[in-house]
Tab-separated table of C-alpha atoms (C1' of nucleotides) in Angstrom:
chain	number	residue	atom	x	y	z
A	78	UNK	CA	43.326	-74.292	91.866
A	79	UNK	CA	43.623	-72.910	88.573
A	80	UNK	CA	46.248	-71.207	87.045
A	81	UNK	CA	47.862	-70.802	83.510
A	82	UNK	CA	51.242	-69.769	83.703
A	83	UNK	CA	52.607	-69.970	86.789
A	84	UNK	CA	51.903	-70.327	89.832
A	85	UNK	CA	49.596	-68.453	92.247
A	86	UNK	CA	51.076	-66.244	94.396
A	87	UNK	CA	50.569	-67.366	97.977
A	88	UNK	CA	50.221	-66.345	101.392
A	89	UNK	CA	54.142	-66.108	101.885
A	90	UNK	CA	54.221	-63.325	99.651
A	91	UNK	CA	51.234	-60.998	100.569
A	92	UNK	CA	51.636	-61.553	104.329
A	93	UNK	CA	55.150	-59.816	104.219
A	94	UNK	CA	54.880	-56.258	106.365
A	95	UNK	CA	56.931	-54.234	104.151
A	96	UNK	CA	54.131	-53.197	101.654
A	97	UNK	CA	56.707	-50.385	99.637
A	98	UNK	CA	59.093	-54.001	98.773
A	99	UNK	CA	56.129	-55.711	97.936
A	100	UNK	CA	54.565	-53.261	95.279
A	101	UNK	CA	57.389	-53.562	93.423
A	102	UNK	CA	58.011	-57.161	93.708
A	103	UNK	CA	54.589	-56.968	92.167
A	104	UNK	CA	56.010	-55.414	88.873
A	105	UNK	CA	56.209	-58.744	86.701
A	106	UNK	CA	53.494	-60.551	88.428
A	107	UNK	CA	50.473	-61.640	86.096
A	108	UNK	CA	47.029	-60.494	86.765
A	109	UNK	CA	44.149	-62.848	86.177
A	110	UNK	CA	40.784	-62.614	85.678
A	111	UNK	CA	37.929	-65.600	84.838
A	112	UNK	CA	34.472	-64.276	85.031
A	113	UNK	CA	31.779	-66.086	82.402
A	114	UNK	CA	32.536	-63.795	79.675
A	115	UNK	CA	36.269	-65.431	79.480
A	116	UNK	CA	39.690	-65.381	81.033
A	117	UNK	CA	41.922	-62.173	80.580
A	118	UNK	CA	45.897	-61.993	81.939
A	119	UNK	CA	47.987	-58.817	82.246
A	120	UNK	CA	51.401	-58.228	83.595
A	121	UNK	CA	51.819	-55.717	86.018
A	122	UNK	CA	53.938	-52.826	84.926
A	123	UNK	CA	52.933	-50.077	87.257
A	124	UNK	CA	51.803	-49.656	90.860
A	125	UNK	CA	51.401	-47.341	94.217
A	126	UNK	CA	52.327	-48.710	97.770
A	127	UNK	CA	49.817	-47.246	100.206
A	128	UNK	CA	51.103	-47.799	104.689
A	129	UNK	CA	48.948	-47.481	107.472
A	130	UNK	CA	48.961	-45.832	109.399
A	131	UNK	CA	51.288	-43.580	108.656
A	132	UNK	CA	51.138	-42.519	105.207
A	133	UNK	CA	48.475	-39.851	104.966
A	134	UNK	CA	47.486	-41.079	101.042
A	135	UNK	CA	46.313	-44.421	102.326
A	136	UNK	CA	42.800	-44.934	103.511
A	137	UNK	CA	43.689	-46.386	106.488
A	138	UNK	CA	45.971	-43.385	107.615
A	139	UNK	CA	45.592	-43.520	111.565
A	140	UNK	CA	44.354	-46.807	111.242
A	141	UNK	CA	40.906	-45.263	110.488
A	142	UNK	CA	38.224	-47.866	110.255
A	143	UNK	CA	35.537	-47.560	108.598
A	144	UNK	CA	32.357	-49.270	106.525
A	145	UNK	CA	35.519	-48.415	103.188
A	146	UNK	CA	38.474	-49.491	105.172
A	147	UNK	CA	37.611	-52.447	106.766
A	148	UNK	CA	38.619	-54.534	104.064
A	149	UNK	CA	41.980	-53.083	104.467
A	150	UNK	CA	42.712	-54.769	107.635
A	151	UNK	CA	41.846	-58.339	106.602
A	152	UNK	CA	44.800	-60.447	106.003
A	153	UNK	CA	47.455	-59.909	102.654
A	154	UNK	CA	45.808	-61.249	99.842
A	155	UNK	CA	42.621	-59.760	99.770
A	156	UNK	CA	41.291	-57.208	96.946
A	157	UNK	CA	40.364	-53.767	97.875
A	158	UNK	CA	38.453	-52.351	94.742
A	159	UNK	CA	36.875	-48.885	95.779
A	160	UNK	CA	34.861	-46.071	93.509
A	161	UNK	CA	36.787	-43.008	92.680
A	162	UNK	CA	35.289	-39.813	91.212
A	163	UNK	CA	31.859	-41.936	91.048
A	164	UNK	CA	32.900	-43.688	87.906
A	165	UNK	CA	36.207	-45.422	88.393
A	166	UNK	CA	36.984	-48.621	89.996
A	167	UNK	CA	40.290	-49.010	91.258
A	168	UNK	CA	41.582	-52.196	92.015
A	169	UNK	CA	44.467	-53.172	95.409
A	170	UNK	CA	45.912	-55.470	96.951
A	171	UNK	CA	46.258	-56.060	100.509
A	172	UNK	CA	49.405	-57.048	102.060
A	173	UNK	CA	50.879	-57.605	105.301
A	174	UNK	CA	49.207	-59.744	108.411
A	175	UNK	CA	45.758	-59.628	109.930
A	176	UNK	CA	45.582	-55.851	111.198
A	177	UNK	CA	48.242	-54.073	108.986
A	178	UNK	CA	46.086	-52.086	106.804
A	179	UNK	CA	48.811	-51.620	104.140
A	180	UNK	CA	47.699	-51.690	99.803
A	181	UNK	CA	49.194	-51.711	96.655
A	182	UNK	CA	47.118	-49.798	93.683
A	183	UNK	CA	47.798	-51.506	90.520
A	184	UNK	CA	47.866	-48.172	87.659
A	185	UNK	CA	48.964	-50.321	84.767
A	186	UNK	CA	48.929	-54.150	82.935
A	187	UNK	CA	50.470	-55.348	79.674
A	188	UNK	CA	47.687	-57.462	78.479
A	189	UNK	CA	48.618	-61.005	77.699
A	190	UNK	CA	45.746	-63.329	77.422
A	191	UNK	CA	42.592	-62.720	76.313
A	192	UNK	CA	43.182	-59.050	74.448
A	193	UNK	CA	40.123	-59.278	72.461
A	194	UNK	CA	37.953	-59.691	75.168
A	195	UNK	CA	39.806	-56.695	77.017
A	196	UNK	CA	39.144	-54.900	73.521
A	197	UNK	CA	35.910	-55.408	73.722
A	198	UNK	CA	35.323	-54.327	77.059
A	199	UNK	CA	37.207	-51.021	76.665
A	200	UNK	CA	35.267	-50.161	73.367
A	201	UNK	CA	38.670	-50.349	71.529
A	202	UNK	CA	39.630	-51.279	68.083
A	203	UNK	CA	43.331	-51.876	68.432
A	204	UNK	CA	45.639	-52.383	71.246
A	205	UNK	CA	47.389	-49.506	72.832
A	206	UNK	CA	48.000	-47.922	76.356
A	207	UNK	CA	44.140	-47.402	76.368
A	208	UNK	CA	43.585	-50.790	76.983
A	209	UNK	CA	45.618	-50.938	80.443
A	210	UNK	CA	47.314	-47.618	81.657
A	211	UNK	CA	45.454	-46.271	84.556
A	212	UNK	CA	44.259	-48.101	87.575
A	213	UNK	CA	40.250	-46.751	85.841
A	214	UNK	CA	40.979	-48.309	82.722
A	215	UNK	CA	42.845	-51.597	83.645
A	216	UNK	CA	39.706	-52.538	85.908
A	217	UNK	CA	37.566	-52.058	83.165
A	218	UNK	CA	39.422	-54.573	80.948
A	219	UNK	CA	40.190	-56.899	83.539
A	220	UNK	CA	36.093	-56.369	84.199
A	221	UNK	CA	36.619	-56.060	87.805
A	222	UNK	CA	34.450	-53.494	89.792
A	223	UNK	CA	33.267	-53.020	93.576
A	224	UNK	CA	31.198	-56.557	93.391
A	225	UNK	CA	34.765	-58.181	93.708
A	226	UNK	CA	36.127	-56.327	96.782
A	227	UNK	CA	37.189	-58.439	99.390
A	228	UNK	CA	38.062	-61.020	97.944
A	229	UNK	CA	40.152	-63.259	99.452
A	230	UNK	CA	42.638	-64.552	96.539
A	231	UNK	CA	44.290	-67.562	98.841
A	232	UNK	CA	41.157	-69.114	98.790
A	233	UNK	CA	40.194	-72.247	95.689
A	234	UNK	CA	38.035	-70.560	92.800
A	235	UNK	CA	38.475	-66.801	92.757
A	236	UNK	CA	37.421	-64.443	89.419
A	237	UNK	CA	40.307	-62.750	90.349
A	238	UNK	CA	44.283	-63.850	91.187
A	239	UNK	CA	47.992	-63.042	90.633
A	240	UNK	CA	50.290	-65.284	89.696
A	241	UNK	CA	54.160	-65.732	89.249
A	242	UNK	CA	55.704	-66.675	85.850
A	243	UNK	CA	59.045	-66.201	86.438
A	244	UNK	CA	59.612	-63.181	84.981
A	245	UNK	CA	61.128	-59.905	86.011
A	246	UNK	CA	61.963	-56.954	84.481
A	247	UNK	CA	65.176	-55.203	84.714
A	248	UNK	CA	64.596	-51.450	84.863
A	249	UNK	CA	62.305	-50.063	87.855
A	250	UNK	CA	61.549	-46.654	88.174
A	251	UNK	CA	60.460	-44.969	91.209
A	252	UNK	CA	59.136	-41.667	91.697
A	253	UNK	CA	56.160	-40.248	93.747
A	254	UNK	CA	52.230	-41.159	93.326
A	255	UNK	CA	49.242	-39.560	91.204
A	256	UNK	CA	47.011	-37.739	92.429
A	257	UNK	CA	47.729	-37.206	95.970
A	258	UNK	CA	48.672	-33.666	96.734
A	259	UNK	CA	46.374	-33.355	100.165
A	260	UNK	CA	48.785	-35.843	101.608
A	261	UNK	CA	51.096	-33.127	102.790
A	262	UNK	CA	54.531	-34.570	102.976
A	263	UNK	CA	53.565	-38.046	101.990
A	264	UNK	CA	52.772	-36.269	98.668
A	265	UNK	CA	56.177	-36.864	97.869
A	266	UNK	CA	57.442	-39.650	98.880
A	267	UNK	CA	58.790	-42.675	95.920
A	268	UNK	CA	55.954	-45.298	96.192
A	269	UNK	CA	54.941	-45.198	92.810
A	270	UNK	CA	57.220	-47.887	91.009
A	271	UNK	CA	57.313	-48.607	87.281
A	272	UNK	CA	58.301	-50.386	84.251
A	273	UNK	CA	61.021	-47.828	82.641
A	274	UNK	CA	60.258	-47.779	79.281
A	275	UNK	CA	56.934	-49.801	78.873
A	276	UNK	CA	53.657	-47.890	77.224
A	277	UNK	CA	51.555	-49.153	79.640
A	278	UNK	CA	52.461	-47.205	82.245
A	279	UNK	CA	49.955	-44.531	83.224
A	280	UNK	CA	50.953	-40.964	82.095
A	281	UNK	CA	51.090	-38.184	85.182
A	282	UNK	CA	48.514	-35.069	84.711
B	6	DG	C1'	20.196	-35.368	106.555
B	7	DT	C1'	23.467	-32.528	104.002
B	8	DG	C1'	27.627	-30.973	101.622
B	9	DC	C1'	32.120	-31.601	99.895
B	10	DG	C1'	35.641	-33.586	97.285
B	11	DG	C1'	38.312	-37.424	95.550
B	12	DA	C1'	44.495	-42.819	94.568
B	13	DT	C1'	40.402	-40.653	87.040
B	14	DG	C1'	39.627	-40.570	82.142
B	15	DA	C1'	38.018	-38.605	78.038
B	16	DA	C1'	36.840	-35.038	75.183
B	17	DC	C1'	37.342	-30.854	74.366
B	18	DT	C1'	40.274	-26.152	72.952
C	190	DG	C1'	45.668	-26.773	79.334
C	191	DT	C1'	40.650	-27.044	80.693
C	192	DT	C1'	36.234	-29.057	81.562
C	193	DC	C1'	33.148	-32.332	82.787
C	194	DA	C1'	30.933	-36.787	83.849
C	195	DT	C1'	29.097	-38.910	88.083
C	196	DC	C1'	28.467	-40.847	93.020
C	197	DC	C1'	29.829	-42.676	97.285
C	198	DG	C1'	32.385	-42.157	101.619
C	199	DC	C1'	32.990	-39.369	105.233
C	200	DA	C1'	32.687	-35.453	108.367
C	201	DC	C1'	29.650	-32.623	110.413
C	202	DT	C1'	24.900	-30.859	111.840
DNA sequence: GTGCGGATGAACT
DNA sequence: GTTCATCCGCACT
């Protein structure tokens, strides 16, 4: 299984129920991605937990199942990558068992392998939040779209994975998520956790 | 079959 | 601060 520096992250640590803990135990985690074009890495520095059924932001609110939301219910560790606004594709992950239609939105990577590439892909001449604040943007550099939903990242050769490094940063910042205002009184609760301090963090409207 | 609006980003003023 | 690109999922007929 291939990694490159760390090690993957596993089914021990998707498969967890409590998908608010998880998305920001994901803050530090590296981000992979090895399609033919090359191999790109980011750290995770910002994301959004999303609960079935109870949170009225997620998907799955009610448990609703459809064609979309199916994927949510497959076991933690899958991808859930879903247009928004027609052009955007943002990328989650699934956590919790078989059933618990929990995700965390990743909003923002610090690239760290394979920035050129990322450049390129973004239509960017020099590195800057551009290249990886915003759940649109990062899936663009990480070249991830809807062909990759569903994936199951436990499994041997994936174009997509997260792995563990070892490190952690030391200031996490929690406040409520973007772009949710029709979820009522979910609207503000603190599931959007990020890196205090780092510039590739996604900027509110 | 049809209509509405959204977990956004960029380019404007 | 405002506008617009762009299209699928979903609710409803």
């Amino acid at each position: 299984m291939t990694t490159v520096l760390g090690k993957r992250l596993d089914s021990a640590f998707y498969q967890r129920s409590d998908v608010v803990v998880l998305a920001q135990e994901l803050l530090g985690k590296v981000i992979v991605t090895n399609f033919p074009e090359g191999l790109v890495a980011g750290r995770i520095v910002e994301t959004e937990a999303y609960r079935a059924p109870d949170d009225k932001a997620c998907h799955a609110h009610l448990n609703r199942f459809t064609e979309r939301t199916k994927v949510m219910f497959l076991a933690g560790g899958h991808t859930y990558i879903y247009l928004c606004y027609g052009i955007h594709h943002l990328l989650n992950i699934i956590t919790g068992s078989v059933g618990e239609a929990h995700a965390i939105l990743i909003r923002g990577i610090e690239p760290i392998i394979g920035t050129d590439l990322m450049l390129r892909r973004r239509k960017l001449a020099k590195l800057g939040p551009r290249i990886g604040a915003g759940p649109g943007v990062l899936s663009q550099a990480l070249g991830v779209s809807k062909q990759q939903n569903a994936t199951n990242m436990l499994t041997e050769e994936t174009p997509i994975w997260i792995e563990d490094d070892g490190f952690t940063f030391r200031e996490i910042i929690a406040g409520p998520r973007i772009g949710i205002d029709y979820a009522e009184e979910c609207a503000d609760w603190p599931w959007r956790f990020y890196v205090s301090g780092n510039r590739f963090v996604s900027k509110p409207r």
